[in-house]
């Protein structure tokens, strides 16, 4: 049981670090500042999630060996620890979802801006038949 408690402690520490990373990511996205740091933050988040997955696999294997399973009701200390982990995980999932929505909103705004600029730089050309022509106008003058 001591080893399982140790694994749960490690998971708790990693979730705290993940919380800090997600909050930093959200602050950068909201303030639109230091966006060059986003790549570094995303890499840290990815590495931490891989470590958490490996640690959770150890927890599952150890739980099977000990013959106990979440929510670990037979051991009040481990059960309380597990409840704290699951609550924290739900909170972090919500923060991550919110960050994804902020990113999606920014991508939509950027795409709208690109579309608008394309419209300005590529005016619609009409052929002599009155149809729109999507081809780019040549900058050379035609001799008449």
mmCIF file with all atom_site columns, C-alpha atoms in Angstrom:
data_model
loop_
_atom_site.group_PDB
_atom_site.id
_atom_site.type_symbol
_atom_site.label_atom_id
_atom_site.label_alt_id
_atom_site.label_comp_id
_atom_site.label_asym_id
_atom_site.label_entity_id
_atom_site.label_seq_id
_atom_site.pdbx_PDB_ins_code
_atom_site.Cartn_x
_atom_site.Cartn_y
_atom_site.Cartn_z
_atom_site.occupancy
_atom_site.B_iso_or_equiv
_atom_site.pdbx_formal_charge
_atom_site.auth_seq_id
_atom_site.auth_comp_id
_atom_site.auth_asym_id
_atom_site.auth_atom_id
_atom_site.pdbx_PDB_model_num
ATOM 1   C CA . UNK A 1 1   ? 0.000   0.000  0.000   1.00 0.00 ? 1   UNK A CA 1
ATOM 2   C CA . UNK A 1 2   ? 2.900   2.312  0.708   1.00 0.00 ? 2   UNK A CA 1
ATOM 3   C CA . UNK A 1 3   ? 4.065   2.081  -2.907  1.00 0.00 ? 3   UNK A CA 1
ATOM 4   C CA . UNK A 1 4   ? 0.552   2.941  -4.153  1.00 0.00 ? 4   UNK A CA 1
ATOM 5   C CA . UNK A 1 5   ? 0.435   5.936  -1.837  1.00 0.00 ? 5   UNK A CA 1
ATOM 6   C CA . UNK A 1 6   ? 3.831   7.037  -3.184  1.00 0.00 ? 6   UNK A CA 1
ATOM 7   C CA . UNK A 1 7   ? 2.540   6.785  -6.777  1.00 0.00 ? 7   UNK A CA 1
ATOM 8   C CA . UNK A 1 8   ? -0.539  8.810  -5.864  1.00 0.00 ? 8   UNK A CA 1
ATOM 9   C CA . UNK A 1 9   ? 1.702   11.454 -4.284  1.00 0.00 ? 9   UNK A CA 1
ATOM 10  C CA . UNK A 1 10  ? 3.759   11.645 -7.487  1.00 0.00 ? 10  UNK A CA 1
ATOM 11  C CA . UNK A 1 11  ? 0.588   11.965 -9.564  1.00 0.00 ? 11  UNK A CA 1
ATOM 12  C CA . UNK A 1 12  ? -0.623  14.766 -7.278  1.00 0.00 ? 12  UNK A CA 1
ATOM 13  C CA . UNK A 1 13  ? 2.672   16.641 -7.689  1.00 0.00 ? 13  UNK A CA 1
ATOM 14  C CA . UNK A 1 14  ? 2.547   16.251 -11.469 1.00 0.00 ? 14  UNK A CA 1
ATOM 15  C CA . UNK A 1 15  ? -1.052  17.455 -11.570 1.00 0.00 ? 15  UNK A CA 1
ATOM 16  C CA . UNK A 1 16  ? -0.012  20.549 -9.601  1.00 0.00 ? 16  UNK A CA 1
ATOM 17  C CA . UNK A 1 17  ? 2.722   21.232 -12.155 1.00 0.00 ? 17  UNK A CA 1
ATOM 18  C CA . UNK A 1 18  ? 0.241   20.652 -14.975 1.00 0.00 ? 18  UNK A CA 1
ATOM 19  C CA . UNK A 1 19  ? -2.138  23.111 -13.340 1.00 0.00 ? 19  UNK A CA 1
ATOM 20  C CA . UNK A 1 20  ? 0.572   25.772 -13.304 1.00 0.00 ? 20  UNK A CA 1
ATOM 21  C CA . UNK A 1 21  ? 1.386   25.096 -16.956 1.00 0.00 ? 21  UNK A CA 1
ATOM 22  C CA . UNK A 1 22  ? -2.273  25.292 -18.014 1.00 0.00 ? 22  UNK A CA 1
ATOM 23  C CA . UNK A 1 23  ? -2.825  28.503 -16.077 1.00 0.00 ? 23  UNK A CA 1
ATOM 24  C CA . UNK A 1 24  ? 0.273   30.063 -17.661 1.00 0.00 ? 24  UNK A CA 1
ATOM 25  C CA . UNK A 1 25  ? -0.928  28.943 -21.085 1.00 0.00 ? 25  UNK A CA 1
ATOM 26  C CA . UNK A 1 26  ? -4.344  30.480 -20.437 1.00 0.00 ? 26  UNK A CA 1
ATOM 27  C CA . UNK A 1 27  ? -2.843  33.754 -19.233 1.00 0.00 ? 27  UNK A CA 1
ATOM 28  C CA . UNK A 1 28  ? -0.707  34.034 -22.363 1.00 0.00 ? 28  UNK A CA 1
ATOM 29  C CA . UNK A 1 29  ? -3.716  33.280 -24.563 1.00 0.00 ? 29  UNK A CA 1
ATOM 30  C CA . UNK A 1 30  ? -5.937  35.812 -22.785 1.00 0.00 ? 30  UNK A CA 1
ATOM 31  C CA . UNK A 1 31  ? -3.332  38.591 -22.621 1.00 0.00 ? 31  UNK A CA 1
ATOM 32  C CA . UNK A 1 32  ? -2.045  37.785 -26.113 1.00 0.00 ? 32  UNK A CA 1
ATOM 33  C CA . UNK A 1 33  ? 1.430   38.313 -24.690 1.00 0.00 ? 33  UNK A CA 1
ATOM 34  C CA . UNK A 1 34  ? 4.554   36.226 -25.078 1.00 0.00 ? 34  UNK A CA 1
ATOM 35  C CA . UNK A 1 35  ? 2.920   34.032 -27.676 1.00 0.00 ? 35  UNK A CA 1
ATOM 36  C CA . UNK A 1 36  ? 6.409   32.875 -28.643 1.00 0.00 ? 36  UNK A CA 1
ATOM 37  C CA . UNK A 1 37  ? 6.454   31.001 -25.296 1.00 0.00 ? 37  UNK A CA 1
ATOM 38  C CA . UNK A 1 38  ? 3.385   28.962 -26.245 1.00 0.00 ? 38  UNK A CA 1
ATOM 39  C CA . UNK A 1 39  ? 5.424   26.357 -28.114 1.00 0.00 ? 39  UNK A CA 1
ATOM 40  C CA . UNK A 1 40  ? 7.631   25.791 -25.066 1.00 0.00 ? 40  UNK A CA 1
ATOM 41  C CA . UNK A 1 41  ? 4.579   25.516 -22.807 1.00 0.00 ? 41  UNK A CA 1
ATOM 42  C CA . UNK A 1 42  ? 2.879   23.058 -25.145 1.00 0.00 ? 42  UNK A CA 1
ATOM 43  C CA . UNK A 1 43  ? 6.030   20.908 -25.193 1.00 0.00 ? 43  UNK A CA 1
ATOM 44  C CA . UNK A 1 44  ? 6.215   20.930 -21.381 1.00 0.00 ? 44  UNK A CA 1
ATOM 45  C CA . UNK A 1 45  ? 2.552   20.006 -21.183 1.00 0.00 ? 45  UNK A CA 1
ATOM 46  C CA . UNK A 1 46  ? 2.994   17.129 -23.639 1.00 0.00 ? 46  UNK A CA 1
ATOM 47  C CA . UNK A 1 47  ? 6.003   15.745 -21.766 1.00 0.00 ? 47  UNK A CA 1
ATOM 48  C CA . UNK A 1 48  ? 4.189   15.958 -18.455 1.00 0.00 ? 48  UNK A CA 1
ATOM 49  C CA . UNK A 1 49  ? 1.132   14.190 -19.852 1.00 0.00 ? 49  UNK A CA 1
ATOM 50  C CA . UNK A 1 50  ? 3.338   11.348 -21.109 1.00 0.00 ? 50  UNK A CA 1
ATOM 51  C CA . UNK A 1 51  ? 4.929   11.024 -17.648 1.00 0.00 ? 51  UNK A CA 1
ATOM 52  C CA . UNK A 1 52  ? 1.490   11.056 -16.027 1.00 0.00 ? 52  UNK A CA 1
ATOM 53  C CA . UNK A 1 53  ? 0.294   8.306  -18.361 1.00 0.00 ? 53  UNK A CA 1
ATOM 54  C CA . UNK A 1 54  ? 3.283   6.116  -17.499 1.00 0.00 ? 54  UNK A CA 1
ATOM 55  C CA . UNK A 1 55  ? 2.800   6.734  -13.786 1.00 0.00 ? 55  UNK A CA 1
ATOM 56  C CA . UNK A 1 56  ? -0.898  5.934  -14.049 1.00 0.00 ? 56  UNK A CA 1
ATOM 57  C CA . UNK A 1 57  ? -0.045  2.662  -15.814 1.00 0.00 ? 57  UNK A CA 1
ATOM 58  C CA . UNK A 1 58  ? 2.151   1.792  -12.805 1.00 0.00 ? 58  UNK A CA 1
ATOM 59  C CA . UNK A 1 59  ? -0.768  2.639  -10.505 1.00 0.00 ? 59  UNK A CA 1
ATOM 60  C CA . UNK A 1 60  ? -3.130  0.375  -12.454 1.00 0.00 ? 60  UNK A CA 1
ATOM 61  C CA . UNK A 1 61  ? -0.628  -2.502 -12.448 1.00 0.00 ? 61  UNK A CA 1
ATOM 62  C CA . UNK A 1 62  ? 0.056   -2.145 -8.726  1.00 0.00 ? 62  UNK A CA 1
ATOM 63  C CA . UNK A 1 63  ? -3.660  -1.905 -7.941  1.00 0.00 ? 63  UNK A CA 1
ATOM 64  C CA . UNK A 1 64  ? -4.257  -5.174 -9.788  1.00 0.00 ? 64  UNK A CA 1
ATOM 65  C CA . UNK A 1 65  ? -1.392  -6.841 -7.921  1.00 0.00 ? 65  UNK A CA 1
ATOM 66  C CA . UNK A 1 66  ? -2.804  -5.675 -4.585  1.00 0.00 ? 66  UNK A CA 1
ATOM 67  C CA . UNK A 1 67  ? -6.322  -6.650 -5.608  1.00 0.00 ? 67  UNK A CA 1
ATOM 68  C CA . UNK A 1 68  ? -7.764  -3.191 -4.997  1.00 0.00 ? 68  UNK A CA 1
ATOM 69  C CA . UNK A 1 69  ? -9.398  -0.825 -7.429  1.00 0.00 ? 69  UNK A CA 1
ATOM 70  C CA . UNK A 1 70  ? -10.466 2.813  -7.546  1.00 0.00 ? 70  UNK A CA 1
ATOM 71  C CA . UNK A 1 71  ? -12.043 4.506  -5.687  1.00 0.00 ? 71  UNK A CA 1
ATOM 72  C CA . UNK A 1 72  ? -10.089 2.489  -3.076  1.00 0.00 ? 72  UNK A CA 1
ATOM 73  C CA . UNK A 1 73  ? -12.909 2.520  -0.507  1.00 0.00 ? 73  UNK A CA 1
ATOM 74  C CA . UNK A 1 74  ? -11.170 -0.129 1.641   1.00 0.00 ? 74  UNK A CA 1
ATOM 75  C CA . UNK A 1 75  ? -8.420  2.317  2.592   1.00 0.00 ? 75  UNK A CA 1
ATOM 76  C CA . UNK A 1 76  ? -9.732  5.763  3.668   1.00 0.00 ? 76  UNK A CA 1
ATOM 77  C CA . UNK A 1 77  ? -6.382  7.524  3.220   1.00 0.00 ? 77  UNK A CA 1
ATOM 78  C CA . UNK A 1 78  ? -5.841  6.262  -0.318  1.00 0.00 ? 78  UNK A CA 1
ATOM 79  C CA . UNK A 1 79  ? -9.535  6.819  -1.134  1.00 0.00 ? 79  UNK A CA 1
ATOM 80  C CA . UNK A 1 80  ? -9.287  10.467 -0.063  1.00 0.00 ? 80  UNK A CA 1
ATOM 81  C CA . UNK A 1 81  ? -6.105  10.867 -2.071  1.00 0.00 ? 81  UNK A CA 1
ATOM 82  C CA . UNK A 1 82  ? -7.760  9.291  -5.115  1.00 0.00 ? 82  UNK A CA 1
ATOM 83  C CA . UNK A 1 83  ? -10.807 11.565 -4.767  1.00 0.00 ? 83  UNK A CA 1
ATOM 84  C CA . UNK A 1 84  ? -8.513  14.601 -4.672  1.00 0.00 ? 84  UNK A CA 1
ATOM 85  C CA . UNK A 1 85  ? -6.746  13.391 -7.826  1.00 0.00 ? 85  UNK A CA 1
ATOM 86  C CA . UNK A 1 86  ? -9.995  12.814 -9.721  1.00 0.00 ? 86  UNK A CA 1
ATOM 87  C CA . UNK A 1 87  ? -11.363 16.232 -8.677  1.00 0.00 ? 87  UNK A CA 1
ATOM 88  C CA . UNK A 1 88  ? -8.144  17.943 -9.754  1.00 0.00 ? 88  UNK A CA 1
ATOM 89  C CA . UNK A 1 89  ? -8.171  16.063 -13.050 1.00 0.00 ? 89  UNK A CA 1
ATOM 90  C CA . UNK A 1 90  ? -11.717 17.272 -13.794 1.00 0.00 ? 90  UNK A CA 1
ATOM 91  C CA . UNK A 1 91  ? -10.710 20.852 -13.030 1.00 0.00 ? 91  UNK A CA 1
ATOM 92  C CA . UNK A 1 92  ? -7.640  20.614 -15.264 1.00 0.00 ? 92  UNK A CA 1
ATOM 93  C CA . UNK A 1 93  ? -9.714  19.104 -18.072 1.00 0.00 ? 93  UNK A CA 1
ATOM 94  C CA . UNK A 1 94  ? -12.010 22.149 -17.900 1.00 0.00 ? 94  UNK A CA 1
ATOM 95  C CA . UNK A 1 95  ? -9.077  24.573 -18.002 1.00 0.00 ? 95  UNK A CA 1
ATOM 96  C CA . UNK A 1 96  ? -7.576  22.705 -20.954 1.00 0.00 ? 96  UNK A CA 1
ATOM 97  C CA . UNK A 1 97  ? -10.956 22.769 -22.742 1.00 0.00 ? 97  UNK A CA 1
ATOM 98  C CA . UNK A 1 98  ? -11.222 26.519 -22.144 1.00 0.00 ? 98  UNK A CA 1
ATOM 99  C CA . UNK A 1 99  ? -7.711  27.016 -23.526 1.00 0.00 ? 99  UNK A CA 1
ATOM 100 C CA . UNK A 1 100 ? -8.697  25.037 -26.605 1.00 0.00 ? 100 UNK A CA 1
ATOM 101 C CA . UNK A 1 101 ? -11.753 27.255 -27.080 1.00 0.00 ? 101 UNK A CA 1
ATOM 102 C CA . UNK A 1 102 ? -9.606  30.377 -26.815 1.00 0.00 ? 102 UNK A CA 1
ATOM 103 C CA . UNK A 1 103 ? -7.210  28.971 -29.412 1.00 0.00 ? 103 UNK A CA 1
ATOM 104 C CA . UNK A 1 104 ? -10.091 28.006 -31.723 1.00 0.00 ? 104 UNK A CA 1
ATOM 105 C CA . UNK A 1 105 ? -11.579 31.496 -31.393 1.00 0.00 ? 105 UNK A CA 1
ATOM 106 C CA . UNK A 1 106 ? -8.212  33.056 -32.264 1.00 0.00 ? 106 UNK A CA 1
ATOM 107 C CA . UNK A 1 107 ? -7.880  30.753 -35.272 1.00 0.00 ? 107 UNK A CA 1
ATOM 108 C CA . UNK A 1 108 ? -11.360 31.749 -36.486 1.00 0.00 ? 108 UNK A CA 1
ATOM 109 C CA . UNK A 1 109 ? -10.550 35.453 -36.143 1.00 0.00 ? 109 UNK A CA 1
ATOM 110 C CA . UNK A 1 110 ? -7.248  34.961 -37.948 1.00 0.00 ? 110 UNK A CA 1
ATOM 111 C CA . UNK A 1 111 ? -8.956  33.074 -40.778 1.00 0.00 ? 111 UNK A CA 1
ATOM 112 C CA . UNK A 1 112 ? -11.569 35.819 -41.112 1.00 0.00 ? 112 UNK A CA 1
ATOM 113 C CA . UNK A 1 113 ? -8.786  38.394 -41.302 1.00 0.00 ? 113 UNK A CA 1
ATOM 114 C CA . UNK A 1 114 ? -6.961  36.384 -43.951 1.00 0.00 ? 114 UNK A CA 1
ATOM 115 C CA . UNK A 1 115 ? -10.154 36.014 -45.969 1.00 0.00 ? 115 UNK A CA 1
ATOM 116 C CA . UNK A 1 116 ? -10.803 39.751 -45.722 1.00 0.00 ? 116 UNK A CA 1
ATOM 117 C CA . UNK A 1 117 ? -7.263  40.595 -46.829 1.00 0.00 ? 117 UNK A CA 1
ATOM 118 C CA . UNK A 1 118 ? -7.506  38.156 -49.729 1.00 0.00 ? 118 UNK A CA 1
ATOM 119 C CA . UNK A 1 119 ? -10.640 39.968 -50.840 1.00 0.00 ? 119 UNK A CA 1
ATOM 120 C CA . UNK A 1 120 ? -8.821  43.299 -50.802 1.00 0.00 ? 120 UNK A CA 1
ATOM 121 C CA . UNK A 1 121 ? -5.732  42.053 -52.625 1.00 0.00 ? 121 UNK A CA 1
ATOM 122 C CA . UNK A 1 122 ? -7.575  39.891 -55.131 1.00 0.00 ? 122 UNK A CA 1
ATOM 123 C CA . UNK A 1 123 ? -10.456 41.927 -56.467 1.00 0.00 ? 123 UNK A CA 1
ATOM 124 C CA . UNK A 1 124 ? -13.053 40.071 -58.426 1.00 0.00 ? 124 UNK A CA 1
ATOM 125 C CA . UNK A 1 125 ? -12.602 40.411 -62.170 1.00 0.00 ? 125 UNK A CA 1
ATOM 126 C CA . UNK A 1 126 ? -15.519 40.122 -64.552 1.00 0.00 ? 126 UNK A CA 1
ATOM 127 C CA . UNK A 1 127 ? -15.149 38.707 -68.039 1.00 0.00 ? 127 UNK A CA 1
ATOM 128 C CA . UNK A 1 128 ? -16.734 40.300 -71.077 1.00 0.00 ? 128 UNK A CA 1
ATOM 129 C CA . UNK A 1 129 ? -19.619 37.824 -70.640 1.00 0.00 ? 129 UNK A CA 1
ATOM 130 C CA . UNK A 1 130 ? -20.378 39.158 -67.152 1.00 0.00 ? 130 UNK A CA 1
ATOM 131 C CA . UNK A 1 131 ? -19.023 36.169 -65.214 1.00 0.00 ? 131 UNK A CA 1
ATOM 132 C CA . UNK A 1 132 ? -16.584 36.413 -62.333 1.00 0.00 ? 132 UNK A CA 1
ATOM 133 C CA . UNK A 1 133 ? -13.051 35.361 -63.113 1.00 0.00 ? 133 UNK A CA 1
ATOM 134 C CA . UNK A 1 134 ? -10.912 34.190 -60.201 1.00 0.00 ? 134 UNK A CA 1
ATOM 135 C CA . UNK A 1 135 ? -7.609  34.504 -62.056 1.00 0.00 ? 135 UNK A CA 1
ATOM 136 C CA . UNK A 1 136 ? -5.085  37.094 -60.992 1.00 0.00 ? 136 UNK A CA 1
ATOM 137 C CA . UNK A 1 137 ? -4.898  40.179 -63.176 1.00 0.00 ? 137 UNK A CA 1
ATOM 138 C CA . UNK A 1 138 ? -1.636  40.519 -65.033 1.00 0.00 ? 138 UNK A CA 1
ATOM 139 C CA . UNK A 1 139 ? 0.331   43.635 -64.283 1.00 0.00 ? 139 UNK A CA 1
ATOM 140 C CA . UNK A 1 140 ? 1.342   43.997 -67.978 1.00 0.00 ? 140 UNK A CA 1
ATOM 141 C CA . UNK A 1 141 ? -0.644  46.392 -70.131 1.00 0.00 ? 141 UNK A CA 1
ATOM 142 C CA . UNK A 1 142 ? -2.419  45.077 -73.128 1.00 0.00 ? 142 UNK A CA 1
ATOM 143 C CA . UNK A 1 143 ? -1.681  46.811 -76.446 1.00 0.00 ? 143 UNK A CA 1
ATOM 144 C CA . UNK A 1 144 ? -4.759  47.911 -78.276 1.00 0.00 ? 144 UNK A CA 1
#
